[in-house]
Tab-separated table of C-alpha atoms and ligand atoms in Angstrom:
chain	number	residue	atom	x	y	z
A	1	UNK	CA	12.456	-14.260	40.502
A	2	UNK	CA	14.115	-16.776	38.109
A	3	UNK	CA	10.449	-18.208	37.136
A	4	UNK	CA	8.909	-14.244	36.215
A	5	UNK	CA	12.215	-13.807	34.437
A	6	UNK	CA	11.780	-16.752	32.378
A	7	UNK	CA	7.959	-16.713	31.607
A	8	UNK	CA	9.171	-12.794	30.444
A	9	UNK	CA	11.619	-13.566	27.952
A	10	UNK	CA	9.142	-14.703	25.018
A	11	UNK	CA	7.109	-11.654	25.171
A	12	UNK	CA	10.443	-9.502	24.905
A	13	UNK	CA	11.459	-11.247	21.712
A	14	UNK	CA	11.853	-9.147	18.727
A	15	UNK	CA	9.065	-9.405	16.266
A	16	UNK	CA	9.316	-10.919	13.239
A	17	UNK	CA	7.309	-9.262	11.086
A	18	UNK	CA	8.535	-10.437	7.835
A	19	UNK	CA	7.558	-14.090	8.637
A	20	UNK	CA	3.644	-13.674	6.927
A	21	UNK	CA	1.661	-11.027	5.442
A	22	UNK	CA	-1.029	-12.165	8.225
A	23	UNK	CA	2.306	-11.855	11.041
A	24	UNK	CA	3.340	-8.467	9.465
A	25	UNK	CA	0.262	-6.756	9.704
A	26	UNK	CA	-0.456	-8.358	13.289
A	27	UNK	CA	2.445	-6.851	14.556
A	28	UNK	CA	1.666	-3.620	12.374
A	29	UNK	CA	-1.897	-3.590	13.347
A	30	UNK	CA	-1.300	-4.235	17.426
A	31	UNK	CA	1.792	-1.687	17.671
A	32	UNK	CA	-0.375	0.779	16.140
A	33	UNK	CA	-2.542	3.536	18.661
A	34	UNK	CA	-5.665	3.143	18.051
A	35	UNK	CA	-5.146	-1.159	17.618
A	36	UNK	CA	-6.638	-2.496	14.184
A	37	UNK	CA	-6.546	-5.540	11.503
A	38	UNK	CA	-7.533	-5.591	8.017
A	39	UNK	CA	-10.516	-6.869	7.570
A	40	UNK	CA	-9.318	-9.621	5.266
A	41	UNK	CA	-7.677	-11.973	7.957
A	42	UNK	CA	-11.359	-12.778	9.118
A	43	UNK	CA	-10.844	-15.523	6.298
A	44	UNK	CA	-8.752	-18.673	7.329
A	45	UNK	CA	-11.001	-21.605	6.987
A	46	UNK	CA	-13.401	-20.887	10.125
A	47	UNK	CA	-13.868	-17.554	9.156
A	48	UNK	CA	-14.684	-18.545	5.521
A	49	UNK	CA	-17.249	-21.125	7.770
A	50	UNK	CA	-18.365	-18.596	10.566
A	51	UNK	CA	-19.312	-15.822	7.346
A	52	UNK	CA	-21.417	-18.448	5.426
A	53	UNK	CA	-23.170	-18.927	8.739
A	54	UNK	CA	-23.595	-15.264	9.154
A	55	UNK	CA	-25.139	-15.172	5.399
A	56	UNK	CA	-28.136	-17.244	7.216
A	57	UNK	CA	-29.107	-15.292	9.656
A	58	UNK	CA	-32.324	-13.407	10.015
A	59	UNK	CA	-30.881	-10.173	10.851
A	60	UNK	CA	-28.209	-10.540	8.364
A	61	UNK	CA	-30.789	-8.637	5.018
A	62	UNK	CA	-27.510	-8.142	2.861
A	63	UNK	CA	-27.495	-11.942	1.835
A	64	UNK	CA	-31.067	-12.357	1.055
A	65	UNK	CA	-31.570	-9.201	-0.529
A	66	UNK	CA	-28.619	-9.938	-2.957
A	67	UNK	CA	-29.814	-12.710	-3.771
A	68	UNK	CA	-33.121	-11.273	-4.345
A	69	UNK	CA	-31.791	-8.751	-6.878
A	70	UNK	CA	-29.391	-11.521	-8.672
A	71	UNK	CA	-32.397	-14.109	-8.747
A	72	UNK	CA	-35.149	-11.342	-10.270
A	73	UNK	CA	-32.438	-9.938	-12.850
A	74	UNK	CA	-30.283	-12.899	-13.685
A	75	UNK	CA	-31.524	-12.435	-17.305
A	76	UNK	CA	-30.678	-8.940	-17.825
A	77	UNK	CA	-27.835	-9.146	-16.308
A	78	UNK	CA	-26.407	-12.171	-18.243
A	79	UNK	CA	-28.019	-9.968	-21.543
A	80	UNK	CA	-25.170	-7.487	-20.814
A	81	UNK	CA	-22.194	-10.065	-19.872
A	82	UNK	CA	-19.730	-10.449	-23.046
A	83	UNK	CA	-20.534	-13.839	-24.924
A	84	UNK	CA	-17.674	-16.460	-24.177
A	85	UNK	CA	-16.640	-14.318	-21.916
A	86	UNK	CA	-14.370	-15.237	-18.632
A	87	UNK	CA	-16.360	-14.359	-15.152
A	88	UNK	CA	-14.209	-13.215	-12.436
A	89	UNK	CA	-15.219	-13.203	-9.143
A	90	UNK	CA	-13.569	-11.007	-6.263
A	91	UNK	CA	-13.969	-12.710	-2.571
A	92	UNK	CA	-16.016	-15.609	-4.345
A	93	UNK	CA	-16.355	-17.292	-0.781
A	94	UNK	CA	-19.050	-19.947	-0.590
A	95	UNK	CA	-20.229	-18.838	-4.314
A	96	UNK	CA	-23.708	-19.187	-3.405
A	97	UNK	CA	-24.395	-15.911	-5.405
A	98	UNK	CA	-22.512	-17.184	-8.996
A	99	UNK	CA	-24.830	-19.864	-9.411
A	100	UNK	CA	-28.028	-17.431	-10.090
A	101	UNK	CA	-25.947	-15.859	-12.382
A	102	UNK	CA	-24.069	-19.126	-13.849
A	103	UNK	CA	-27.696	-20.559	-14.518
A	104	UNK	CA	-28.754	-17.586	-16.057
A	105	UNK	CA	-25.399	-17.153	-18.612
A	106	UNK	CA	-24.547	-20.687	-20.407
A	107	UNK	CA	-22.640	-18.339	-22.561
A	108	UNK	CA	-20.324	-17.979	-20.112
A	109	UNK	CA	-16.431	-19.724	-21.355
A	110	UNK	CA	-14.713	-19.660	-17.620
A	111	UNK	CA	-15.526	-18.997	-13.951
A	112	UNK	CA	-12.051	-17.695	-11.936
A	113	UNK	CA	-13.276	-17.295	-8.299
A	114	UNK	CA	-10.414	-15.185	-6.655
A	115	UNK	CA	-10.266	-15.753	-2.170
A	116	UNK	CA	-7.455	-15.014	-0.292
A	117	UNK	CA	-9.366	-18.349	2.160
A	118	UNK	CA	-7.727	-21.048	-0.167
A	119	UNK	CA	-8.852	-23.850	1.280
A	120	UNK	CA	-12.576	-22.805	1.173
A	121	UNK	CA	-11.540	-21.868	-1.852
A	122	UNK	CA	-10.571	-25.023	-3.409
A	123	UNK	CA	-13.407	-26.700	-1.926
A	124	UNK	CA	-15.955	-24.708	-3.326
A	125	UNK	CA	-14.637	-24.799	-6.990
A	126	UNK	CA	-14.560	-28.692	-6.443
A	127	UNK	CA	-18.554	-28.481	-6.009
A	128	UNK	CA	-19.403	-26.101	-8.396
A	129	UNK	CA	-17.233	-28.374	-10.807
A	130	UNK	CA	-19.957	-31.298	-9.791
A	131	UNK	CA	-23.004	-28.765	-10.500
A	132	UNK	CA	-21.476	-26.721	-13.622
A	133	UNK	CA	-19.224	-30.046	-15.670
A	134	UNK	CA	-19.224	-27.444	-18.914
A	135	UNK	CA	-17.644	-24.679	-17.326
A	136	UNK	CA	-13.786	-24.055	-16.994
A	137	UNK	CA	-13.661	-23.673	-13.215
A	138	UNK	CA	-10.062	-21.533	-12.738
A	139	UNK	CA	-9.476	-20.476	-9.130
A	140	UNK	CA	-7.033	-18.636	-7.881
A	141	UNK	CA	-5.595	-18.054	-4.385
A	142	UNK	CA	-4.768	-14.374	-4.201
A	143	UNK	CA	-4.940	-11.590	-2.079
A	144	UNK	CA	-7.143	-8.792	-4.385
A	145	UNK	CA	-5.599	-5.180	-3.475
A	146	UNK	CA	-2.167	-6.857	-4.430
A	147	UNK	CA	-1.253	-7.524	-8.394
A	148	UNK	CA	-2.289	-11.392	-9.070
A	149	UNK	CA	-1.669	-12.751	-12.685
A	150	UNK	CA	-5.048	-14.583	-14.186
A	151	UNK	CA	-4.774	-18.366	-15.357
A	152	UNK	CA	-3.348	-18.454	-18.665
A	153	UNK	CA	-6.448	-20.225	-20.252
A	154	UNK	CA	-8.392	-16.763	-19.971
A	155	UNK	CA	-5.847	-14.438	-20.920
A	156	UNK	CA	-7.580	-14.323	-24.485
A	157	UNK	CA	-11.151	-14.391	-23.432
A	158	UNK	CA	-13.317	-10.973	-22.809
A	159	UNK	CA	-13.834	-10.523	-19.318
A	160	UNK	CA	-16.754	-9.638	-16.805
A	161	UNK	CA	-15.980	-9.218	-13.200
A	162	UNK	CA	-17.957	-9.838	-10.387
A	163	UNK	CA	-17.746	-8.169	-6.903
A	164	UNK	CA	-20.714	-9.127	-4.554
A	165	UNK	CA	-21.364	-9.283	-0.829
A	166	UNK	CA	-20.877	-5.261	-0.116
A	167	UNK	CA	-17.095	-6.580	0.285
A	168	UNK	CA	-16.542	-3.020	-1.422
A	169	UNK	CA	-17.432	-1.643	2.147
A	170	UNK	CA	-14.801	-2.955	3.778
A	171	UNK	CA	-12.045	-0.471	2.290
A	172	UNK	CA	-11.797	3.105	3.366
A	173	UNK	CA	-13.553	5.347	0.176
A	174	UNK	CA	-9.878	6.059	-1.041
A	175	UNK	CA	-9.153	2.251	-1.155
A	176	UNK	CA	-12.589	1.093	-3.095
A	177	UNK	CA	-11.341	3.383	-5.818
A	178	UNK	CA	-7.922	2.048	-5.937
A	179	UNK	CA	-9.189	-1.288	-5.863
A	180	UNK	CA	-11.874	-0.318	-8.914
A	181	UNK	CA	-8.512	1.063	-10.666
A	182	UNK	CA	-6.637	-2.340	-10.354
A	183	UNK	CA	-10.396	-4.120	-11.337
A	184	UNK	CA	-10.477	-2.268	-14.175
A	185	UNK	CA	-6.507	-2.826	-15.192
A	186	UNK	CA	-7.193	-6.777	-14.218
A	187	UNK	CA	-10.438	-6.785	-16.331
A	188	UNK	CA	-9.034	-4.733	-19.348
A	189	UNK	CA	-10.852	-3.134	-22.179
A	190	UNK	CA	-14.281	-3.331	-22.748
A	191	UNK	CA	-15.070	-5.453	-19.258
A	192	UNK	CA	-18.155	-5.009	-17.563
A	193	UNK	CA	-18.280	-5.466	-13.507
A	194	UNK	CA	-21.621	-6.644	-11.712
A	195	UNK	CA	-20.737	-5.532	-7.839
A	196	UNK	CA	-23.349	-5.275	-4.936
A	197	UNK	CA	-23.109	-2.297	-2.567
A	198	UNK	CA	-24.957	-2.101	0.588
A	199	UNK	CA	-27.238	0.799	0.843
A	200	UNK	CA	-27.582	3.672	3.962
A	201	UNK	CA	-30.647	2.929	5.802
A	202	UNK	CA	-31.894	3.012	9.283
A	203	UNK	CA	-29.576	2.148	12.243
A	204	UNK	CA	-31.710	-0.038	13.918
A	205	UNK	CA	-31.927	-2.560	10.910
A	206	UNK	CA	-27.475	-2.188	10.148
A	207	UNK	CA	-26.975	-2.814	13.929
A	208	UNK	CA	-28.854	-5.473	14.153
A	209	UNK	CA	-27.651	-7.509	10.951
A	210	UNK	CA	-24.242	-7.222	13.221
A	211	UNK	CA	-25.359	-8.004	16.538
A	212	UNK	CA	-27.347	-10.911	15.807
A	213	UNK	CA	-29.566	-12.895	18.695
A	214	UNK	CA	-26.940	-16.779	17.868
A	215	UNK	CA	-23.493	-14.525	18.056
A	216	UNK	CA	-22.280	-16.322	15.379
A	217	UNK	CA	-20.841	-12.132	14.152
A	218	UNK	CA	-19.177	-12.251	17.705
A	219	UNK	CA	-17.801	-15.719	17.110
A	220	UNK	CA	-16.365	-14.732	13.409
A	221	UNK	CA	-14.798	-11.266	14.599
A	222	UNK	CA	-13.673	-13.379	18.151
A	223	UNK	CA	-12.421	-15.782	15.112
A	224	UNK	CA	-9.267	-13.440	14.070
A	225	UNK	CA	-7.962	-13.748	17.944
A	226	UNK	CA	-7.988	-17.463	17.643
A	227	UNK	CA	-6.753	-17.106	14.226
A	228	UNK	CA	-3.481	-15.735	15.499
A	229	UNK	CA	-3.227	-17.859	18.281
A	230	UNK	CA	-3.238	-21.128	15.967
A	231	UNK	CA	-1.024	-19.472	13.287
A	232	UNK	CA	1.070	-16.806	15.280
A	233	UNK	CA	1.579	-18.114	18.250
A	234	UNK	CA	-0.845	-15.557	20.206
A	235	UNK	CA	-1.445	-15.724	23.774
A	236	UNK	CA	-4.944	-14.022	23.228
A	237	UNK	CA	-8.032	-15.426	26.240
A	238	UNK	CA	-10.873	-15.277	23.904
A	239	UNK	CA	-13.286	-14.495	26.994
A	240	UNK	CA	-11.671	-11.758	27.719
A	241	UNK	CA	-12.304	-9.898	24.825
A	242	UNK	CA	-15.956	-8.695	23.654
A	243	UNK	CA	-17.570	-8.186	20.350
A	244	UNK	CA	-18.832	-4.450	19.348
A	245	UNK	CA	-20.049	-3.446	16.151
A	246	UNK	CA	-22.314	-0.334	15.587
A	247	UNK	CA	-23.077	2.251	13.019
A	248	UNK	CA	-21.596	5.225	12.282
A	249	UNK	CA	-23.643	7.594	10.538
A	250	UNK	CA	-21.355	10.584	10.488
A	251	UNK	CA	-19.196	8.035	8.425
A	252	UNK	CA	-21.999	6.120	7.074
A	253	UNK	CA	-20.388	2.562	8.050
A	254	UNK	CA	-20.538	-0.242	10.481
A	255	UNK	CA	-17.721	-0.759	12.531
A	256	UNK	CA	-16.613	-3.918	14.491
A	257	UNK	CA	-14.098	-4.004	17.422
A	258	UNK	CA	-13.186	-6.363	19.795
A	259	UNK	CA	-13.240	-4.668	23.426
A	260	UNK	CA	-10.509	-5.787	26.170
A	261	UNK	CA	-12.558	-6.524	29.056
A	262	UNK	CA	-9.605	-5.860	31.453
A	263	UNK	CA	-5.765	-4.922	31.824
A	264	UNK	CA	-4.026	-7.596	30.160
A	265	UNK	CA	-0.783	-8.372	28.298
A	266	UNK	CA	-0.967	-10.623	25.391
A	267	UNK	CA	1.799	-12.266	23.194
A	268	UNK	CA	1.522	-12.739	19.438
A	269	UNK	CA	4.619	-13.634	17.080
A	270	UNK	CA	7.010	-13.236	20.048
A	271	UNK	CA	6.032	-9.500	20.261
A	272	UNK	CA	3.914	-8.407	23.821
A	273	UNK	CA	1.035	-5.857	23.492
A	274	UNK	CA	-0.941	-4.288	26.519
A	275	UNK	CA	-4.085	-3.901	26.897
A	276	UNK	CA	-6.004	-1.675	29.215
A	277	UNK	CA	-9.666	-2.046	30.066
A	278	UNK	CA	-12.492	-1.102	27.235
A	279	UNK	CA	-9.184	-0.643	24.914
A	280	UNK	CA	-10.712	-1.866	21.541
A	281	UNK	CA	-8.864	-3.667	17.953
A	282	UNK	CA	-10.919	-2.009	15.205
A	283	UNK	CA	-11.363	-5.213	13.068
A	284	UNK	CA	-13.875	-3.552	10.238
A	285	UNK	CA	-15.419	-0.985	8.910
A	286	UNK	CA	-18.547	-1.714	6.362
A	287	UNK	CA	-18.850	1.327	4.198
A	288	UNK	CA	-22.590	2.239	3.262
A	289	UNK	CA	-23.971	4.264	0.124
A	290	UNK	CA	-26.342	6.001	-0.975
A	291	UNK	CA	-26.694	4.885	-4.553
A	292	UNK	CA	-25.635	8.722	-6.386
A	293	UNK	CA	-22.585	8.332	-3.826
A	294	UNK	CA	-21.037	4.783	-4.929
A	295	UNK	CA	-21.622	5.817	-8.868
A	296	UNK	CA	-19.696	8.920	-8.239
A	297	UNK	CA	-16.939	6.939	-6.509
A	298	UNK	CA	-16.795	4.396	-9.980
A	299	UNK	CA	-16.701	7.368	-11.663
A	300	UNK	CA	-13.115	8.344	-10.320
A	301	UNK	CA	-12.033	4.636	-10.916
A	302	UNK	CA	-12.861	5.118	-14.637
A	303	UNK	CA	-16.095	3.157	-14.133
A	304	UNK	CA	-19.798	4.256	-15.402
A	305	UNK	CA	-22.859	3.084	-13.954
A	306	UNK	CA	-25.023	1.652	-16.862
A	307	UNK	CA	-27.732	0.057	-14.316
A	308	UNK	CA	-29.283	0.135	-11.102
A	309	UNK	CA	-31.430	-2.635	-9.381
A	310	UNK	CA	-32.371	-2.830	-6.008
A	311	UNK	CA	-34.699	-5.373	-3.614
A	312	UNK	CA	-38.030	-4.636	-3.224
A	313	UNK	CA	-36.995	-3.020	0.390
A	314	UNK	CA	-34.606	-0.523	-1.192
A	315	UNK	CA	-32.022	-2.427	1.220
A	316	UNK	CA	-29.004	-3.161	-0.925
A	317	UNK	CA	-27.952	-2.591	-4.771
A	318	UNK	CA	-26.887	-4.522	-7.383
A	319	UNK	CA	-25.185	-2.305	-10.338
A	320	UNK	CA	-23.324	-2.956	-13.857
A	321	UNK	CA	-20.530	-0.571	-14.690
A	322	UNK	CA	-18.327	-0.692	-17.716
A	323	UNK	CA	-15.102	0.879	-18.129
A	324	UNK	CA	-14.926	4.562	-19.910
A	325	UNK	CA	-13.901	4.357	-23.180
A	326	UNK	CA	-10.824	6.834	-22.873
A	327	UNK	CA	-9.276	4.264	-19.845
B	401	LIG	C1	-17.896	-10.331	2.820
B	401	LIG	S1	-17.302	-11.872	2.218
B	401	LIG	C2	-18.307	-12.072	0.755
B	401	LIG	C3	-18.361	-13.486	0.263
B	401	LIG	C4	-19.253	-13.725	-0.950
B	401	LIG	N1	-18.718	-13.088	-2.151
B	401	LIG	C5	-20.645	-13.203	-0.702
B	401	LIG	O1	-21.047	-12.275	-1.380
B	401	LIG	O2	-21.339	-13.743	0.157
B	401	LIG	C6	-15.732	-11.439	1.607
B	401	LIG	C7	-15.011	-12.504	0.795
B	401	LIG	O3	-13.856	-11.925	0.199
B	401	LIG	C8	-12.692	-12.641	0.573
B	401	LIG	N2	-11.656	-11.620	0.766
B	401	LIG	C9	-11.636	-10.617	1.684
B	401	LIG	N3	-10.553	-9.840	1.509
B	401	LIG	C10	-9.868	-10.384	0.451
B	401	LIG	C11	-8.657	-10.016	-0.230
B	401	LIG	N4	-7.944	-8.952	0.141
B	401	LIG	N5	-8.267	-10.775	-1.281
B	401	LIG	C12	-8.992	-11.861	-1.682
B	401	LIG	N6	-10.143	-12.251	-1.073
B	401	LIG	C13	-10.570	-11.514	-0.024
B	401	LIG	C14	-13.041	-13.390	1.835
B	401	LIG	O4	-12.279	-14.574	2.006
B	401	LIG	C15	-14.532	-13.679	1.627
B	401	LIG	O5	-14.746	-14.871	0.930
């Protein structure tokens, strides 16, 4: 009686919530019916890792046909960046996609690569220091749908922003345009923003570039769980939980979950949470759009679409807005 009283008393602790952004919105998240997590806790260190992987695989087209789009129009996209201008990159991650563009724009005065995965982040400024010695390499650690201050070296440069990867996707339609808003207010007067969007296409070819054959998507969404047991002091049994992700074309987005495979109680932050079997965390959603759809959706921001490209497959897009004048 003593012993069940004792292994109890944890899991009845208050939580404390105001420890970490990451504990608050655990707590938040798990209390909450149905569960969920933002999307952007994926990226400690091994998520930052596990996503790179996931930009390999076969299935995964949204890398390669990025890439495709950056590599074919590097020069008409630099054409349209401001000269001297500072580049600033939203959820830079492994900034495979920069250096197509770096190569293509020596006119180019700074590069500020913005990740809320600082480590990763560091890291990958240190090598594109190596590759790029003339450029002003200015990271900074920030969360992007808060208010972050830019390094004082840019403050008087023009400014370009870049948001690739689809990471537009991941907010709710409401949230891309506030977080277009705060681009724009970030950016300032007369920026231009190069951002990829996935495109709507047929559900065999989205749920497969999130179920791939390896698992390395179940291993990165699998990732968060471990995530809060190393930092929060979770209690979660990763094989007990199960990757789903599928799309949802009323909604026109991917989502991921992670499934409970049984009745279980699991502590996180001092704070218990039940489980019952096939209960699911949503962990993502991955917003498609047609490509009328995401210019209308600038639009409200106070951005206009002045191009369009697109792979060869019609897969993904790669657009240039600039701001209105009247913002
Ligand atoms: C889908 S990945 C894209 C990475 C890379 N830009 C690409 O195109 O392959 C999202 C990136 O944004 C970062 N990220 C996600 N949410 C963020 C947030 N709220 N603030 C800052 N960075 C964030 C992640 O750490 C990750 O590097």
């Amino acid at each position: 009686m003593k012993r069940a009283a004792a292994k109890l008393r944890p899991l009845l602790k208050k939580p404390q919530a105001e420890e970490s952004p990451f504990a608050a919105d655990a707590i938040k998240g798990l209390s909450a019916k149905p569960k969920y997590m933002s999307a952007k806790h994926f990226y400690d260190a091994e998520g930052s890792r596990l996503f790179d992987a996931i930009t390999r695989l076969p299935e995964y087209y949204p890398t390669r046909s990025e890439i495709e789009v950056l590599r074919d129009k590097a020069g008409e996209i630099a054409d349209l960046l401001p000269e001297g201008a500072a580049l600033v990159e939203f959820g830079s991650g492994s900034t495979a996609k920069i250096r197509t563009l770096l190569a293509a724009a020596p006119k180019l005065a700074a590069y500020v690569p913005v990740d809320i995965s600082a480590q990763y982040l560091e890291a990958e400024a240190a090598r594109l220091r190596r590759d790029f010695p003339k450029l002003a390499v200015l990271p900074v650690a920030a969360d992007f749908t808060k208010p972050f201050e830019l390094p004082a070296k840019v403050r008087a440069l023009p400014r370009a922003g870049f948001f690739p990867g689809s990471t537009i996707g991941n907010f709710e339609p409401l949230a891309a345009v506030a977080f277009l808003r705060n681009a724009a207010r970030i950016l300032g007067r007369g920026a231009v923003l190069v951002i990829g969007v996935d495109l709507v296409k047929d559900a065999r070819t989205l749920n497969a570039a999130y179920n791939d054959a390896a698992g390395v998507t179940a291993a990165f969404n699998l990732n968060l769980l471990a995530r809060m047991n190393r930092e929060l002091g979770g209690t979660f049994d990763l094989s007990a939980f199960a990757h789903r992700a599928f799309y949802n074309r009323e909604r026109q987005r991917i989502e991921m979950h992670l499934v409970s495979r049984k009745r279980q109680k699991v502590s996180v932050n001092g704070a218990a949470f039940e489980f019952e079997r096939g209960e699911a965390i949503h962990t993502e959603n991955s917003y498609k759009y047609t490509p009328e759809g995401f210019a209308s959706l600038a639009r409200q921001a106070g951005w206009l679409e002045r191009a369009l490209w697109t792979d060869a497959a019609g897969y993904f897009s790669v657009r240039l807005l600039t701001l209105k004048r009247d913002f």
